[in-house]
Coordinates of C-alpha atoms in Angstrom, one line a residue:
X16 CA 0.0 0.4 -0.2
X17 CA 2.6 2.0 0.9
X18 CA 4.8 1.4 -2.0
X19 CA 1.6 2.4 -4.5
X20 CA 1.1 5.5 -2.6
X21 CA 4.4 6.6 -3.4
X22 CA 4.2 5.5 -6.6
X23 CA 1.3 8.1 -7.5
X24 CA 2.1 11.5 -8.0
X25 CA -0.6 14.7 -7.7
X26 CA -0.9 16.5 -10.9
X27 CA 1.1 20.0 -9.3
X28 CA 3.7 17.6 -8.1
X29 CA 4.0 16.3 -12.2
X30 CA 3.5 19.6 -13.7
X31 CA 6.8 21.0 -11.3
X32 CA 8.7 17.7 -12.5
X33 CA 7.8 19.0 -16.3
X34 CA 8.7 22.8 -15.9
X35 CA 12.1 21.8 -13.8
X36 CA 12.9 19.7 -16.8
X37 CA 12.2 22.1 -19.7
X38 CA 14.2 25.0 -17.8
X39 CA 16.9 22.7 -17.0
X40 CA 17.2 21.8 -20.8
X41 CA 16.1 24.9 -22.1
X42 CA 18.2 26.8 -20.0
X43 CA 21.1 28.0 -22.4
X44 CA 18.5 29.0 -24.7
X45 CA 16.5 31.3 -22.3
X46 CA 19.6 32.8 -20.6
X47 CA 21.5 34.0 -24.8
X48 CA 18.4 35.1 -25.7
X49 CA 17.1 36.8 -23.0
X50 CA 20.5 38.9 -22.7
X51 CA 20.4 39.7 -26.5
X52 CA 16.6 41.0 -25.9
X53 CA 18.1 43.1 -22.8
X54 CA 21.0 44.9 -25.0
X55 CA 18.5 45.3 -27.9
X56 CA 16.3 46.8 -25.2
X57 CA 19.0 49.6 -24.7
X58 CA 19.8 50.2 -28.0
X59 CA 15.8 50.9 -28.8
X60 CA 15.5 53.1 -25.9
X61 CA 18.4 55.3 -27.3
X62 CA 16.4 55.2 -30.5
X63 CA 12.8 55.9 -28.8
X64 CA 14.9 58.9 -27.0
X65 CA 15.6 60.0 -30.6
X66 CA 12.4 59.6 -32.2
X67 CA 11.1 61.8 -28.9
X68 CA 12.9 64.4 -29.3
X69 CA 12.9 64.3 -33.8
X70 CA 9.5 66.5 -33.4
X71 CA 11.2 69.3 -35.2
X72 CA 12.0 67.3 -38.1
X73 CA 9.0 65.6 -37.9
X74 CA 6.8 69.2 -38.7
X75 CA 9.5 69.9 -41.5
X76 CA 9.7 67.5 -43.1
X77 CA 5.7 66.0 -43.4
X78 CA 5.7 62.1 -43.9
X79 CA 8.7 61.3 -42.8
X80 CA 7.4 59.5 -39.5
X81 CA 5.8 57.3 -42.3
X82 CA 9.0 55.9 -43.2
X83 CA 10.6 55.4 -39.8
X84 CA 8.8 52.0 -39.5
X85 CA 9.9 50.5 -42.6
X86 CA 14.1 52.1 -42.2
X87 CA 13.8 50.5 -39.1
X88 CA 12.3 47.4 -40.0
X89 CA 14.3 46.7 -43.4
X90 CA 17.4 47.1 -41.4
X91 CA 16.6 44.0 -38.9
X92 CA 15.1 42.5 -42.3
X93 CA 18.0 42.7 -44.8
X94 CA 20.7 42.2 -41.6
X95 CA 18.3 39.7 -39.9
X96 CA 18.5 37.8 -43.0
X97 CA 22.0 38.1 -43.7
X98 CA 22.9 37.0 -39.9
X99 CA 20.8 34.1 -40.0
X100 CA 22.1 33.0 -43.5
X101 CA 25.3 33.3 -41.9
X102 CA 24.2 31.6 -38.8
X103 CA 23.3 28.2 -40.8
X104 CA 26.0 28.2 -43.1
X105 CA 28.3 28.1 -39.8
X106 CA 26.4 25.9 -38.2
X107 CA 26.1 23.0 -41.3
X108 CA 30.1 23.9 -41.9
X109 CA 30.0 25.8 -45.6
X110 CA 31.9 28.9 -43.5
X111 CA 34.6 28.8 -41.1
X112 CA 33.8 30.0 -37.8
X113 CA 37.1 32.2 -38.4
X114 CA 36.5 35.8 -39.2
X115 CA 37.6 36.3 -42.5
X116 CA 36.2 37.0 -45.7
X117 CA 35.1 34.4 -47.8
X118 CA 33.1 34.2 -51.6
X119 CA 30.4 33.3 -49.5
X120 CA 30.8 35.6 -47.2
X121 CA 31.2 38.4 -50.4
X122 CA 27.9 37.0 -51.9
X123 CA 25.9 37.7 -49.3
X124 CA 27.8 41.4 -48.9
X125 CA 26.9 42.3 -52.4
X126 CA 23.5 40.7 -51.9
X127 CA 22.7 42.5 -49.0
X128 CA 24.2 46.2 -49.9
X129 CA 22.1 46.2 -53.3
X130 CA 18.9 44.8 -51.8
X131 CA 19.5 48.2 -49.4
X132 CA 19.3 50.1 -52.2
X133 CA 16.5 49.1 -54.2
X134 CA 14.3 48.7 -50.6
X135 CA 15.4 51.9 -49.7
X136 CA 13.8 53.5 -53.3
X137 CA 10.8 51.4 -53.0
X138 CA 9.5 52.6 -49.2
X139 CA 9.9 56.1 -50.4
X140 CA 7.7 55.3 -53.3
X141 CA 5.1 53.7 -50.4
X142 CA 5.2 56.6 -48.3
X143 CA 4.4 59.2 -50.8
X144 CA 1.2 56.9 -52.3
X145 CA 0.0 56.0 -48.7
X146 CA 0.2 59.9 -48.1
X147 CA -1.4 60.7 -50.7
X148 CA -3.7 57.8 -50.6
X149 CA -5.0 58.6 -46.7
X150 CA -4.5 62.7 -47.4
X151 CA -1.7 62.9 -45.0
X152 CA 0.7 66.0 -45.3
X153 CA 3.7 64.7 -47.2
X154 CA 7.5 66.5 -48.9
X155 CA 8.2 66.0 -52.6
X156 CA 8.3 62.3 -54.1
X157 CA 12.4 63.5 -54.6
X158 CA 12.9 64.5 -51.0
X159 CA 11.7 60.5 -50.2
X160 CA 14.0 59.0 -52.5
X161 CA 16.8 61.0 -51.3
X162 CA 16.6 60.7 -47.5
X163 CA 16.2 57.0 -48.3
X164 CA 18.7 56.3 -50.2
X165 CA 21.4 58.4 -48.3
X166 CA 19.9 56.8 -44.8
X167 CA 20.5 53.4 -46.3
X168 CA 23.7 54.0 -47.6
X169 CA 25.3 55.4 -44.2
X170 CA 23.4 51.9 -42.2
X171 CA 25.0 49.3 -44.6
X172 CA 28.5 51.2 -43.7
X173 CA 28.1 50.7 -40.3
X174 CA 25.8 47.1 -40.2
X175 CA 27.8 45.3 -42.8
X176 CA 31.0 45.0 -40.3
X177 CA 28.7 44.9 -37.2
X178 CA 26.6 42.0 -38.4
X179 CA 29.9 39.3 -39.3
X180 CA 31.5 40.5 -36.5
X181 CA 28.8 39.4 -34.0
X182 CA 27.9 36.6 -36.1
X183 CA 31.5 35.1 -36.2
X184 CA 32.1 36.0 -32.2
X185 CA 29.5 34.5 -31.1
X186 CA 29.6 31.3 -32.9
X187 CA 33.4 31.3 -31.9
X188 CA 32.3 31.4 -28.1
X189 CA 30.1 28.8 -28.3
X190 CA 26.9 30.4 -28.3
X191 CA 24.1 29.9 -30.7
X192 CA 23.8 32.6 -33.0
X193 CA 20.2 32.3 -33.9
X194 CA 20.1 33.1 -30.2
X195 CA 22.0 36.0 -30.3
X196 CA 22.9 37.6 -33.9
X197 CA 19.0 38.6 -35.0
X198 CA 18.1 41.0 -31.6
X199 CA 21.7 42.4 -31.2
X200 CA 21.8 43.1 -34.8
X201 CA 18.3 44.6 -34.7
X202 CA 18.5 46.7 -31.6
X203 CA 22.1 48.3 -33.6
X204 CA 19.6 48.7 -36.7
X205 CA 17.4 50.7 -34.9
X206 CA 20.1 52.3 -32.9
X207 CA 22.2 53.8 -36.1
X208 CA 18.5 54.1 -38.5
X209 CA 17.3 57.7 -37.1
X210 CA 20.9 58.8 -36.8
X211 CA 21.2 57.6 -40.2
X212 CA 17.7 59.6 -41.3
X213 CA 18.7 63.4 -39.3
X214 CA 21.9 62.8 -41.3
X215 CA 20.6 62.1 -44.9
X216 CA 18.0 65.0 -43.8
X217 CA 21.6 67.2 -43.0
X218 CA 22.6 66.4 -46.4
X219 CA 19.4 67.0 -47.9
X220 CA 19.4 70.3 -47.0
X221 CA 23.4 71.0 -48.2
X222 CA 22.0 70.1 -51.7
X223 CA 19.1 71.9 -51.9
X224 CA 20.5 75.3 -53.2
X225 CA 20.0 74.7 -56.6
X226 CA 16.5 71.8 -57.7
X227 CA 18.4 70.9 -61.0
X228 CA 21.5 69.5 -59.2
X229 CA 19.0 67.6 -57.2
X230 CA 17.4 66.2 -59.9
X231 CA 20.8 65.5 -60.9
X232 CA 21.8 63.5 -58.1
X233 CA 18.5 61.6 -58.1
X234 CA 19.0 60.3 -61.9
X235 CA 22.7 59.3 -60.7
X236 CA 21.2 57.2 -57.7
X237 CA 18.4 55.6 -60.0
X238 CA 21.1 54.3 -62.4
X239 CA 23.1 53.5 -60.1
X240 CA 21.0 51.3 -58.2
X241 CA 20.0 49.7 -61.3
X242 CA 23.0 48.7 -62.8
X243 CA 23.8 47.7 -58.9
X244 CA 21.0 45.1 -59.2
X245 CA 21.7 43.3 -62.8
X246 CA 25.5 43.3 -61.5
X247 CA 24.9 41.2 -58.3
X248 CA 21.8 39.4 -60.3
X249 CA 24.7 38.5 -62.8
X250 CA 27.3 37.9 -60.0
X251 CA 26.6 34.1 -59.3
X252 CA 24.2 31.6 -58.1
X253 CA 24.1 32.1 -55.1
X254 CA 23.7 35.9 -55.5
X255 CA 21.1 35.4 -57.8
X256 CA 18.9 33.3 -55.5
X257 CA 19.1 35.6 -53.1
X258 CA 17.9 38.1 -55.1
X259 CA 15.3 36.5 -56.4
X260 CA 14.1 35.0 -53.0
X261 CA 14.8 38.3 -51.1
X262 CA 13.3 40.7 -53.3
X263 CA 10.1 40.3 -53.4
X264 CA 9.6 39.4 -49.8
X265 CA 12.0 42.7 -49.0
X266 CA 9.2 44.3 -51.4
X267 CA 5.9 42.9 -49.5
X268 CA 7.8 43.9 -45.6
X269 CA 8.3 47.6 -47.1
X270 CA 5.1 48.2 -48.2
X271 CA 4.0 46.7 -44.5
X272 CA 6.6 49.2 -42.7
X273 CA 4.7 51.7 -45.3
X274 CA 1.7 50.8 -43.7
X275 CA 2.8 51.0 -40.3
X276 CA 4.1 54.6 -40.4
X277 CA 1.2 55.9 -41.6
X278 CA -0.9 54.1 -38.5
X279 CA 1.7 55.9 -36.4
X280 CA 1.1 59.3 -38.3
X281 CA -2.5 59.4 -38.5
X282 CA -2.0 58.9 -34.5
X283 CA 1.0 62.0 -34.9
X284 CA -0.1 64.4 -32.3
X285 CA -1.6 61.7 -29.5
X286 CA 2.1 60.7 -29.7
X287 CA 3.7 64.1 -29.3
X288 CA 1.8 64.7 -26.4
X289 CA 2.5 61.7 -24.7
X290 CA 5.9 61.2 -25.0
X291 CA 6.4 58.0 -22.9
X292 CA 4.5 56.7 -25.6
X293 CA 6.7 58.1 -28.8
X294 CA 9.8 56.6 -26.4
X295 CA 7.7 53.2 -26.3
X296 CA 6.8 52.9 -29.6
X297 CA 11.1 51.8 -31.2
X298 CA 11.5 49.6 -27.5
X299 CA 8.0 47.9 -28.5
X300 CA 8.4 47.4 -32.6
X301 CA 12.1 46.4 -31.6
X302 CA 11.7 44.2 -29.1
X303 CA 8.5 42.5 -30.6
X304 CA 10.7 41.9 -33.5
X305 CA 14.0 40.8 -32.1
X306 CA 11.7 37.8 -30.0
X307 CA 10.3 36.7 -33.4
X308 CA 13.4 36.9 -35.7
X309 CA 14.9 34.7 -32.8
X310 CA 12.0 32.6 -33.0
X311 CA 12.6 32.6 -37.3
X312 CA 16.5 32.0 -37.2
X313 CA 15.7 28.8 -34.5
X314 CA 12.9 27.4 -36.7
X315 CA 15.0 28.1 -39.8
X316 CA 17.8 26.6 -38.7
X317 CA 15.7 23.2 -37.1
X318 CA 14.3 22.7 -40.6
X319 CA 17.6 22.9 -41.9
X320 CA 19.0 20.7 -39.9
X321 CA 16.1 18.1 -39.4
X322 CA 15.4 18.7 -35.6
X323 CA 12.3 19.8 -36.9
X324 CA 9.6 18.5 -39.4
X325 CA 7.5 20.7 -41.9
X326 CA 4.3 19.4 -40.4
X327 CA 1.1 21.3 -40.1
X328 CA 0.4 20.7 -37.1
X329 CA 3.5 22.4 -34.3
X330 CA 5.1 19.7 -32.5
X331 CA 7.9 18.4 -30.2
X332 CA 10.9 21.3 -30.6
X333 CA 9.1 23.7 -32.3
X334 CA 6.3 23.6 -29.2
X335 CA 9.4 24.2 -27.3
X336 CA 10.5 26.9 -29.3
X337 CA 6.9 28.9 -28.5
X338 CA 6.6 28.3 -24.7
X339 CA 10.5 30.1 -24.9
X340 CA 9.2 32.3 -27.0
X341 CA 6.3 33.7 -24.6
X342 CA 8.8 33.2 -21.4
X343 CA 10.9 36.0 -22.8
X344 CA 7.7 38.1 -23.7
X345 CA 6.3 37.5 -20.1
X346 CA 9.8 39.0 -18.7
X347 CA 10.8 41.9 -21.3
X348 CA 7.9 43.4 -22.3
X349 CA 7.1 44.9 -18.5
X350 CA 10.8 45.5 -18.8
X351 CA 10.3 48.1 -22.0
X352 CA 7.6 49.6 -20.1
X353 CA 10.0 50.5 -17.2
X354 CA 12.7 51.9 -19.0
X355 CA 9.8 54.0 -21.9
X356 CA 8.6 56.1 -18.3
X357 CA 12.1 56.2 -16.5
X358 CA 12.9 57.6 -18.9
X359 CA 10.7 60.4 -20.0
X360 CA 11.1 61.4 -16.1
X361 CA 14.5 61.7 -16.1
X362 CA 13.9 64.0 -19.1
X363 CA 11.7 65.7 -17.5
X364 CA 8.3 64.8 -19.6
X365 CA 5.0 64.0 -18.2
X366 CA 4.9 60.2 -18.7
X367 CA 1.3 58.4 -18.1
X368 CA 2.2 56.4 -15.3
X369 CA 4.7 53.1 -14.4
X370 CA 1.4 50.9 -14.1
X371 CA -0.4 52.3 -16.9
X372 CA 2.8 52.0 -19.4
X373 CA 3.6 48.4 -17.8
X374 CA -0.1 47.5 -18.4
X375 CA 0.2 48.4 -22.4
X376 CA 3.3 47.5 -22.5
X377 CA 2.3 43.2 -21.4
X378 CA -0.9 43.1 -22.8
X379 CA 0.8 44.5 -26.4
X380 CA 3.2 42.0 -26.1
X381 CA 1.5 39.1 -25.5
X382 CA -1.7 39.9 -27.7
X383 CA 1.2 40.2 -30.5
X384 CA 3.4 37.1 -29.6
X385 CA 0.2 34.9 -29.5
X386 CA -0.3 35.8 -32.9
X387 CA 3.0 36.1 -34.3
X388 CA 4.0 32.6 -33.0
X389 CA 1.4 30.6 -35.3
X390 CA 2.2 33.3 -38.8
X391 CA 6.3 32.4 -38.3
X392 CA 5.6 28.9 -37.9
X393 CA 3.3 28.4 -41.2
X394 CA 5.6 30.7 -42.9
X395 CA 8.8 29.1 -42.0
X396 CA 7.1 25.2 -42.7
X397 CA 5.1 26.8 -46.1
X398 CA 8.5 28.4 -47.2
X399 CA 11.1 25.0 -46.6
X400 CA 7.8 22.6 -48.1
X401 CA 8.5 25.3 -51.7
X402 CA 11.8 24.7 -51.6
X403 CA 12.3 28.5 -50.4
X404 CA 15.4 29.2 -48.3
X405 CA 13.7 29.7 -45.0
X406 CA 16.9 32.1 -44.1
X407 CA 15.5 34.6 -47.2
X408 CA 11.9 34.2 -46.4
X409 CA 10.7 33.8 -42.0
X410 CA 12.4 36.9 -40.8
X411 CA 11.5 39.3 -43.2
X412 CA 8.0 38.5 -43.6
X413 CA 7.6 38.0 -40.0
X414 CA 9.4 41.2 -38.8
X415 CA 7.5 42.9 -41.3
X416 CA 4.3 41.9 -40.2
X417 CA 5.1 42.1 -36.6
X418 CA 6.2 46.0 -36.9
X419 CA 2.7 46.5 -38.9
X420 CA 0.6 45.2 -36.2
X421 CA 2.9 45.6 -33.2
X422 CA 2.2 49.5 -33.9
X423 CA -1.8 48.5 -34.6
X424 CA -1.5 46.8 -31.8
X425 CA 0.0 49.1 -29.4
X426 CA -1.6 52.2 -30.1
X427 CA -4.8 50.5 -29.9
X428 CA -4.4 48.9 -26.5
X429 CA -3.1 52.7 -25.3
X430 CA -5.9 54.7 -26.7
X431 CA -8.5 51.6 -24.9
X432 CA -6.8 51.7 -21.9
X433 CA -6.2 55.1 -21.2
X434 CA -9.2 56.5 -22.6
X435 CA -8.1 58.5 -25.3
X436 CA -9.4 59.5 -28.8
X437 CA -7.5 60.2 -32.2

């Protein structure tokens, strides 16, 4: 009888043991991802503070807010995919873990640079069209293109070496690049995109003295981008594959980014009168995108290595990755709410209160993650089953959808909980 009693375990005991085993098995993943997300939060916080101080530029260049989410998302999409390809190649041994250039790495560099130029032009066109359709005030199409392209070039010169350094060094030190590179690279992208936009506006001021001169620069840029695309497309099968698979995906992502910017632009007055919400925007968008990119990178590597099977119903390691995503969300989203409100108070601006902003950030984050884990998984298995490389597809589409709906969810929850109407 006593032996039978020993064998009977209560449901709570079973749950406790299962949770303990889960955390023991995935402790390193959670730890590495959490560290990367917290580092990302610092970069996003700086971006949020910069955005909060950009009111002059937002007023002087109408429509500028429309391109900001798309520009930030573009950096994460392009260089997140670049990092994901490097990570996969490091995992399966195509690229040496030593920090050195190779033909494979060079092809990825060329492709990433060309994609940035193409998407910068497309983002400018989308921003202008959306402003016209929604009857929102906007700058000229020439100014949109010049700002986007110059900001893209400036960001590229910074992001390419950073992406390579982080990918190789994380692998060299025994960390899984899937858990480290995407959020940290996204943080650097968020950090440098806004200063790059400000710098490009300053350059625009310098060349604005003559309309003909500005038109000549525009023509030179358009011709250079077209020739660069043709050269890169013909360079190798690798670059051709990257451009063929990535370009349509990233064009869709740019449109979604522009749509997210239009949502923000429609609520610009509410945002400008609530500085802590304006600060929270890059934090929330950046952390959401980083969290989802971690999931996307892990699913991509799992599909390539055979650890994850592309079944319609998520199971096994896929479900474990979903659980990890929610654990990280429960920790991260309250933290970024606290950071946004604290920074507003330190800068002497009126916030919405710690209780409200934590509630807004956490509820918005959990709703977003619940939607996106299903989206990411379906995008991953669909691309894989159709012989498309998930490294080129998953992160760009997933983070762009995240950027779009994160803005909508955050603003909707903010207005609902604060009782504010746009």
